């Protein structure tokens, strides 16, 4: 087969965001758009000659086409072997697992995570490095630089491969292995969790629902929960991955996973409810009658992880992203382990995990994970929860309440103002930053500002500095407000306002969240002048 050099010219908009390049599908379908970006990635892997590369995605619209392109470009760029998930499928955590297990140089992961798919939906291309984690900023900037000057890309003109059957073939001297997308991942889960105890749990009549939202985790959840652990058939719903997610918005939160949320709050609630997102790295946990915030989930998992075989020796430390509530810090303090606060974005956990400083980490954006891979992992979180429920014999809702009784409760809500004008968003953040110095000591809406800053992260492992990660304001009344702009949107800007308040009074642990936080919400709006600057009286999404 001939290897072709195809001339091309740069696109100005290929700057990767929080997790890779994300754009609307029509943008990706422009001639050469995908090829340019993939070539830029490959150019930034100096050791690619003869190396192994993992390729797969969440199955969204355009996934197959890009998988074919990536395979042919890998062949033309000197890779020795590619591992491709059958049908082009690999969940994000499974891709991370496969990269690590097979000593790959990295992986090209196709996903726009929880964003809707389809011909007018979103698509994304992300590069993960040899540790299985999202490429660090130094690499993504190098990729971006490369996209600005690209003049040609290399591609094999081999015909399309049959992605539907596992097995090995060859194109242009490169070996192509189509692998079962679930097998390596399932084996890793088996090594971490007590599958025997989980099998007993299901055999004893424990019922759960896992809503895969017609996205990638369906096959993984079915194979592990139903086929291996014996959960009753029908435990996994919306289990077939679909290119448009069956019209679902595959974001596991109470708004987009409302069917699960409603079931868990109704009379027929099973013992446990969970959901995952488009590419399988996020999770939502719902106990009967009780939604568990991702921040609480991280804290609860940290407190009980030692009950699962993979974590029996205890945790080295825990980390949370800055806007995630401080609940996990309280657990770390009690366990006497280190707690870290990182900028939003899973990649910031990478160094801490690689250096062995942390074992567990999580984010308010429904991501939880550990050192087993270098991505957050939705199904892993569900299995750890199940392992803890099996080991303690406690219903999930009791476990949450016991946690609050012991540590206090961090009431938490996030208000999103989506698709606001980018200039207005910038003005709002600039306005806040300009106020920071004058805020401490001021009383606003009955709350007194204790500290105010723009989060700046100094990586404890390599000393790298990341500036301007969001404005955080703490109050003497044990409340906190964080403002930042989303790094993952594809249209306009999204302002996120994170609001929390700590309560340890045992008689006030079960108050309505909105009521508890109303005074802090009012202050958050006033301080940033949200309505006047954005033209929005109310957020578009409250979670
Ligand atoms: C992706 C990343 C997460 C991050 C989230 C933030 O999901 O993988 O690590 O927390 O984006 O999204 P945002 O829209 O708030 O920038
Ligand atoms: Zn995701």
CSV table of N, CA and C in Angstrom, one decimal, residues 181-296:
chain,number,residue,atom,x,y,z
A,181,UNK,N,-12.9,-4.7,23.9
A,181,UNK,CA,-12.8,-3.4,24.6
A,181,UNK,C,-13.0,-3.6,26.2
A,182,UNK,N,-13.6,-4.7,26.6
A,182,UNK,CA,-13.9,-4.9,28.0
A,182,UNK,C,-12.9,-5.7,28.8
A,183,UNK,N,-12.3,-6.7,28.1
A,183,UNK,CA,-11.5,-7.7,28.8
A,183,UNK,C,-10.5,-7.2,29.8
A,184,UNK,N,-9.6,-6.3,29.3
A,184,UNK,CA,-8.5,-5.9,30.1
A,184,UNK,C,-9.0,-5.1,31.3
A,185,UNK,N,-10.0,-4.3,31.0
A,185,UNK,CA,-10.6,-3.5,32.1
A,185,UNK,C,-11.3,-4.4,33.2
A,186,UNK,N,-12.0,-5.4,32.7
A,186,UNK,CA,-12.7,-6.2,33.6
A,186,UNK,C,-11.7,-7.0,34.5
A,187,UNK,N,-10.6,-7.4,33.9
A,187,UNK,CA,-9.6,-8.1,34.7
A,187,UNK,C,-9.0,-7.1,35.8
A,188,UNK,N,-8.8,-5.9,35.4
A,188,UNK,CA,-8.3,-4.9,36.4
A,188,UNK,C,-9.3,-4.7,37.5
A,189,UNK,N,-10.6,-4.6,37.2
A,189,UNK,CA,-11.6,-4.5,38.3
A,189,UNK,C,-11.6,-5.7,39.2
A,190,UNK,N,-11.4,-6.8,38.6
A,190,UNK,CA,-11.4,-8.1,39.4
A,190,UNK,C,-10.2,-8.1,40.4
A,191,UNK,N,-9.1,-7.4,40.0
A,191,UNK,CA,-7.9,-7.4,40.9
A,191,UNK,C,-8.1,-6.4,42.0
A,192,UNK,N,-9.0,-5.5,41.9
A,192,UNK,CA,-9.2,-4.4,42.9
A,192,UNK,C,-10.3,-4.7,43.9
A,193,UNK,N,-11.3,-5.4,43.4
A,193,UNK,CA,-12.5,-5.6,44.3
A,193,UNK,C,-12.8,-7.0,44.6
A,194,UNK,N,-13.5,-7.2,45.7
A,194,UNK,CA,-13.8,-8.5,46.2
A,194,UNK,C,-15.1,-9.1,45.4
A,195,UNK,N,-14.8,-9.7,44.2
A,195,UNK,CA,-15.9,-10.1,43.4
A,195,UNK,C,-16.8,-11.2,44.1
A,196,UNK,N,-16.1,-11.9,45.0
A,196,UNK,CA,-16.9,-13.0,45.7
A,196,UNK,C,-17.9,-12.3,46.6
A,197,UNK,N,-17.5,-11.3,47.3
A,197,UNK,CA,-18.5,-10.6,48.2
A,197,UNK,C,-19.5,-9.9,47.4
A,198,UNK,N,-19.2,-9.4,46.2
A,198,UNK,CA,-20.2,-8.7,45.4
A,198,UNK,C,-21.2,-9.7,44.8
A,199,UNK,N,-20.7,-10.9,44.5
A,199,UNK,CA,-21.6,-11.9,43.9
A,199,UNK,C,-22.6,-12.3,45.0
A,200,UNK,N,-22.0,-12.4,46.3
A,200,UNK,CA,-22.9,-12.8,47.4
A,200,UNK,C,-24.0,-11.7,47.6
A,201,UNK,N,-23.5,-10.4,47.5
A,201,UNK,CA,-24.4,-9.3,47.7
A,201,UNK,C,-25.6,-9.4,46.7
A,202,UNK,N,-25.3,-9.6,45.5
A,202,UNK,CA,-26.4,-9.7,44.5
A,202,UNK,C,-27.2,-11.0,44.7
A,203,UNK,N,-26.6,-12.1,45.1
A,203,UNK,CA,-27.3,-13.3,45.3
A,203,UNK,C,-28.3,-13.1,46.5
A,204,UNK,N,-27.9,-12.2,47.4
A,204,UNK,CA,-28.8,-12.1,48.6
A,204,UNK,C,-30.0,-11.2,48.3
A,205,UNK,N,-30.1,-10.8,47.0
A,205,UNK,CA,-31.3,-10.0,46.7
A,205,UNK,C,-31.1,-8.5,46.6
A,206,UNK,N,-29.9,-8.1,46.7
A,206,UNK,CA,-29.5,-6.7,46.5
A,206,UNK,C,-29.9,-6.3,45.1
A,207,UNK,N,-30.6,-5.1,44.9
A,207,UNK,CA,-31.0,-4.7,43.6
A,207,UNK,C,-30.4,-3.3,43.3
A,208,UNK,N,-29.9,-3.2,42.1
A,208,UNK,CA,-29.5,-1.9,41.7
A,208,UNK,C,-29.9,-1.5,40.3
A,209,UNK,N,-29.8,-0.3,39.9
A,209,UNK,CA,-30.0,0.1,38.5
A,209,UNK,C,-28.8,0.9,38.1
A,210,UNK,N,-28.2,0.5,36.9
A,210,UNK,CA,-27.1,1.2,36.3
A,210,UNK,C,-27.6,1.8,35.0
A,211,UNK,N,-27.7,3.1,34.9
A,211,UNK,CA,-28.1,3.7,33.7
A,211,UNK,C,-26.9,4.2,32.8
A,212,UNK,N,-26.7,3.5,31.7
A,212,UNK,CA,-25.6,3.8,30.9
A,212,UNK,C,-25.9,4.9,29.9
A,213,UNK,N,-27.1,5.4,29.9
A,213,UNK,CA,-27.5,6.6,29.1
A,213,UNK,C,-27.1,6.4,27.6
A,214,UNK,N,-27.3,5.1,27.1
A,214,UNK,CA,-27.0,4.8,25.7
A,214,UNK,C,-25.6,5.2,25.3
A,215,UNK,N,-24.7,5.2,26.2
A,215,UNK,CA,-23.3,5.5,25.9
A,215,UNK,C,-22.4,4.3,26.2
A,216,UNK,N,-21.1,4.6,26.3
A,216,UNK,CA,-20.1,3.5,26.2
A,216,UNK,C,-20.1,2.5,27.4
A,217,UNK,N,-20.6,2.9,28.6
A,217,UNK,CA,-20.4,1.9,29.7
A,217,UNK,C,-21.4,0.8,29.7
A,218,UNK,N,-22.4,0.8,28.8
A,218,UNK,CA,-23.3,-0.3,28.7
A,218,UNK,C,-22.6,-1.7,28.6
A,219,UNK,N,-21.8,-1.9,27.6
A,219,UNK,CA,-21.1,-3.2,27.5
A,219,UNK,C,-20.3,-3.6,28.7
A,220,UNK,N,-19.6,-2.6,29.3
A,220,UNK,CA,-18.7,-2.8,30.5
A,220,UNK,C,-19.6,-3.2,31.7
A,221,UNK,N,-20.7,-2.4,31.9
A,221,UNK,CA,-21.5,-2.7,33.1
A,221,UNK,C,-22.2,-4.0,33.0
A,222,UNK,N,-22.7,-4.3,31.8
A,222,UNK,CA,-23.4,-5.6,31.6
A,222,UNK,C,-22.4,-6.7,31.9
A,223,UNK,N,-21.2,-6.7,31.3
A,223,UNK,CA,-20.3,-7.8,31.4
A,223,UNK,C,-19.9,-8.0,32.9
A,224,UNK,N,-19.7,-6.9,33.6
A,224,UNK,CA,-19.2,-7.0,35.0
A,224,UNK,C,-20.4,-7.2,36.0
A,225,UNK,N,-21.4,-6.4,35.9
A,225,UNK,CA,-22.5,-6.4,36.9
A,225,UNK,C,-23.4,-7.6,36.7
A,226,UNK,N,-23.8,-7.8,35.4
A,226,UNK,CA,-24.8,-8.8,35.2
A,226,UNK,C,-24.2,-10.2,34.9
A,227,UNK,N,-23.2,-10.2,34.0
A,227,UNK,CA,-22.7,-11.5,33.5
A,227,UNK,C,-21.7,-12.1,34.5
A,228,UNK,N,-20.9,-11.2,35.2
A,228,UNK,CA,-19.9,-11.8,36.2
A,228,UNK,C,-20.4,-11.8,37.6
A,229,UNK,N,-21.1,-10.7,38.1
A,229,UNK,CA,-21.4,-10.7,39.5
A,229,UNK,C,-22.9,-11.1,39.7
A,230,UNK,N,-23.6,-11.4,38.7
A,230,UNK,CA,-24.9,-12.0,38.9
A,230,UNK,C,-26.0,-11.0,39.2
A,231,UNK,N,-25.8,-9.8,39.0
A,231,UNK,CA,-26.9,-8.8,39.2
A,231,UNK,C,-28.1,-9.2,38.2
A,232,UNK,N,-29.3,-9.0,38.6
A,232,UNK,CA,-30.4,-9.5,37.7
A,232,UNK,C,-30.4,-8.9,36.4
A,233,UNK,N,-30.9,-9.6,35.4
A,233,UNK,CA,-31.0,-9.0,34.0
A,233,UNK,C,-31.8,-7.8,34.1
A,234,UNK,N,-31.4,-6.8,33.3
A,234,UNK,CA,-32.2,-5.5,33.4
A,234,UNK,C,-31.6,-4.5,34.4
A,235,UNK,N,-30.6,-5.0,35.1
A,235,UNK,CA,-30.0,-4.0,36.1
A,235,UNK,C,-29.4,-2.8,35.3
A,236,UNK,N,-28.8,-3.2,34.1
A,236,UNK,CA,-28.2,-2.1,33.3
A,236,UNK,C,-29.2,-1.7,32.3
A,237,UNK,N,-29.6,-0.4,32.3
A,237,UNK,CA,-30.6,0.1,31.4
A,237,UNK,C,-29.9,1.0,30.4
A,238,UNK,N,-30.5,1.2,29.2
A,238,UNK,CA,-29.9,2.0,28.2
A,238,UNK,C,-28.5,1.6,27.9
A,239,UNK,N,-28.3,0.3,27.8
A,239,UNK,CA,-27.0,-0.4,27.8
A,239,UNK,C,-26.4,-0.5,26.4
A,240,UNK,N,-27.1,-0.1,25.3
A,240,UNK,CA,-26.5,-0.2,24.0
A,240,UNK,C,-25.9,1.2,23.6
A,241,UNK,N,-24.6,1.2,23.3
A,241,UNK,CA,-24.0,2.5,22.9
A,241,UNK,C,-24.6,2.9,21.6
A,242,UNK,N,-25.0,4.2,21.5
A,242,UNK,CA,-25.6,4.7,20.2
A,242,UNK,C,-24.9,5.9,19.8
A,243,UNK,N,-24.8,6.1,18.5
A,243,UNK,CA,-24.0,7.3,18.0
A,243,UNK,C,-24.5,8.6,18.5
A,244,UNK,N,-25.8,8.7,18.7
A,244,UNK,CA,-26.4,10.0,19.2
A,244,UNK,C,-26.9,9.8,20.7
A,245,UNK,N,-26.4,8.7,21.3
A,245,UNK,CA,-26.8,8.4,22.7
A,245,UNK,C,-28.3,8.3,22.8
A,246,UNK,N,-29.0,7.9,21.7
A,246,UNK,CA,-30.4,7.8,21.8
A,246,UNK,C,-31.1,9.1,22.2
A,247,UNK,N,-30.4,10.2,21.8
A,247,UNK,CA,-31.0,11.5,22.2
A,247,UNK,C,-30.7,11.9,23.6
A,248,UNK,N,-30.1,11.0,24.4
A,248,UNK,CA,-29.8,11.4,25.7
A,248,UNK,C,-28.6,12.4,25.8
A,249,UNK,N,-28.6,13.2,26.8
A,249,UNK,CA,-27.5,14.1,27.1
A,249,UNK,C,-26.7,13.2,28.1
A,250,UNK,N,-25.6,12.6,27.6
A,250,UNK,CA,-25.0,11.6,28.5
A,250,UNK,C,-24.2,12.2,29.6
A,251,UNK,N,-24.8,13.0,30.4
A,251,UNK,CA,-24.1,13.6,31.6
A,251,UNK,C,-24.8,13.1,32.8
A,252,UNK,N,-24.1,12.3,33.6
A,252,UNK,CA,-24.8,11.7,34.8
A,252,UNK,C,-25.0,12.7,35.9
A,253,UNK,N,-26.0,13.5,35.9
A,253,UNK,CA,-26.4,14.4,37.0
A,253,UNK,C,-27.9,14.3,37.1
A,254,UNK,N,-28.4,14.9,38.2
A,254,UNK,CA,-29.8,14.8,38.5
A,254,UNK,C,-30.7,15.3,37.3
A,255,UNK,N,-30.2,16.3,36.6
A,255,UNK,CA,-31.0,16.9,35.5
A,255,UNK,C,-31.0,15.9,34.3
A,256,UNK,N,-29.8,15.5,33.8
A,256,UNK,CA,-29.8,14.7,32.6
A,256,UNK,C,-30.1,13.2,32.9
A,257,UNK,N,-29.8,12.7,34.0
A,257,UNK,CA,-30.1,11.3,34.4
A,257,UNK,C,-31.4,11.3,35.3
A,258,UNK,N,-32.4,12.1,34.8
A,258,UNK,CA,-33.5,12.3,35.7
A,258,UNK,C,-34.4,11.0,35.9
A,259,UNK,N,-34.4,10.1,34.9
A,259,UNK,CA,-35.1,8.9,35.0
A,259,UNK,C,-34.6,8.1,36.2
A,260,UNK,N,-33.3,8.0,36.3
A,260,UNK,CA,-32.7,7.2,37.4
A,260,UNK,C,-33.0,8.0,38.7
A,261,UNK,N,-32.8,9.3,38.7
A,261,UNK,CA,-33.0,10.1,39.8
A,261,UNK,C,-34.4,9.9,40.4
A,262,UNK,N,-35.4,10.0,39.5
A,262,UNK,CA,-36.8,9.9,39.9
A,262,UNK,C,-37.0,8.5,40.4
A,263,UNK,N,-36.5,7.5,39.8
A,263,UNK,CA,-36.7,6.1,40.3
A,263,UNK,C,-36.2,6.0,41.7
A,264,UNK,N,-35.0,6.5,41.9
A,264,UNK,CA,-34.4,6.4,43.2
A,264,UNK,C,-35.1,7.2,44.3
A,265,UNK,N,-35.9,8.1,43.9
A,265,UNK,CA,-36.7,8.9,44.8
A,265,UNK,C,-38.1,8.5,44.9
A,266,UNK,N,-38.5,7.4,44.2
A,266,UNK,CA,-39.8,6.9,44.2
A,266,UNK,C,-40.0,5.7,45.1
A,267,UNK,N,-41.2,5.1,45.1
A,267,UNK,CA,-41.5,4.0,46.0
A,267,UNK,C,-40.9,2.7,45.5
A,268,UNK,N,-40.5,2.6,44.2
A,268,UNK,CA,-39.9,1.3,43.7
A,268,UNK,C,-38.3,1.4,43.7
A,269,UNK,N,-37.8,2.3,44.4
A,269,UNK,CA,-36.3,2.4,44.3
A,269,UNK,C,-35.6,1.1,44.7
A,270,UNK,N,-34.6,0.7,43.9
A,270,UNK,CA,-33.8,-0.4,44.3
A,270,UNK,C,-32.8,0.0,45.4
A,271,UNK,N,-31.9,-0.8,45.8
A,271,UNK,CA,-31.0,-0.5,46.9
A,271,UNK,C,-29.9,0.5,46.5
A,272,UNK,N,-29.7,0.7,45.2
A,272,UNK,CA,-28.6,1.5,44.8
A,272,UNK,C,-28.8,1.9,43.3
A,273,UNK,N,-28.4,3.2,43.0
A,273,UNK,CA,-28.6,3.7,41.6
A,273,UNK,C,-27.3,4.3,41.2
A,274,UNK,N,-26.9,4.1,39.9
A,274,UNK,CA,-25.7,4.7,39.4
A,274,UNK,C,-25.8,5.0,37.9
A,275,UNK,N,-25.0,5.9,37.4
A,275,UNK,CA,-25.0,6.2,36.0
A,275,UNK,C,-23.6,6.6,35.6
A,276,UNK,N,-23.3,6.5,34.3
A,276,UNK,CA,-22.0,7.0,33.8
A,276,UNK,C,-22.3,7.9,32.6
A,277,UNK,N,-21.2,8.5,32.1
A,277,UNK,CA,-21.4,9.4,31.0
A,277,UNK,C,-21.0,8.9,29.7
A,278,UNK,N,-20.9,9.8,28.7
A,278,UNK,CA,-20.7,9.4,27.3
A,278,UNK,C,-19.5,8.5,27.1
A,279,UNK,N,-18.4,8.8,27.8
A,279,UNK,CA,-17.1,8.0,27.6
A,279,UNK,C,-16.8,7.2,28.8
A,280,UNK,N,-17.6,7.1,29.8
A,280,UNK,CA,-17.5,6.2,30.9
A,280,UNK,C,-16.6,6.6,32.0
A,281,UNK,N,-16.2,7.9,32.0
A,281,UNK,CA,-15.3,8.3,33.1
A,281,UNK,C,-16.0,9.0,34.3
A,282,UNK,N,-17.2,9.5,34.0
A,282,UNK,CA,-17.9,10.1,35.1
A,282,UNK,C,-18.9,9.1,35.8
A,283,UNK,N,-19.3,9.5,37.0
A,283,UNK,CA,-20.3,8.6,37.7
A,283,UNK,C,-21.3,9.5,38.5
A,284,UNK,N,-22.5,8.9,38.6
A,284,UNK,CA,-23.5,9.5,39.5
A,284,UNK,C,-23.9,8.4,40.5
A,285,UNK,N,-24.0,8.7,41.7
A,285,UNK,CA,-24.4,7.7,42.7
A,285,UNK,C,-25.7,8.2,43.4
A,286,UNK,N,-26.7,7.4,43.5
A,286,UNK,CA,-27.9,7.8,44.2
A,286,UNK,C,-28.3,6.6,45.1
A,287,UNK,N,-28.4,7.0,46.4
A,287,UNK,CA,-29.0,6.0,47.3
A,287,UNK,C,-30.5,6.2,47.3
A,288,UNK,N,-31.3,5.2,47.8
A,288,UNK,CA,-32.7,5.4,47.8
A,288,UNK,C,-33.1,6.7,48.6
A,289,UNK,N,-33.7,7.6,47.8
A,289,UNK,CA,-34.2,8.9,48.4
A,289,UNK,C,-33.1,9.9,48.7
A,290,UNK,N,-31.9,9.6,48.2
A,290,UNK,CA,-30.7,10.5,48.6
A,290,UNK,C,-29.7,10.5,47.5
A,291,UNK,N,-29.6,11.7,46.9
A,291,UNK,CA,-28.5,11.9,45.9
A,291,UNK,C,-27.2,12.1,46.6
A,292,UNK,N,-26.2,11.4,46.2
A,292,UNK,CA,-24.9,11.6,46.8
A,292,UNK,C,-24.1,12.6,45.9
A,293,UNK,N,-23.7,13.7,46.4
A,293,UNK,CA,-22.9,14.7,45.6
A,293,UNK,C,-21.6,14.0,45.3
A,294,UNK,N,-21.0,14.4,44.2
A,294,UNK,CA,-19.7,13.8,43.8
A,294,UNK,C,-18.6,14.2,44.9
A,295,UNK,N,-18.8,15.3,45.5
A,295,UNK,CA,-17.8,15.7,46.6
A,295,UNK,C,-18.0,14.8,47.8
A,296,UNK,N,-19.2,14.5,48.2
A,296,UNK,CA,-19.5,13.6,49.3
A,296,UNK,C,-19.0,12.2,48.9
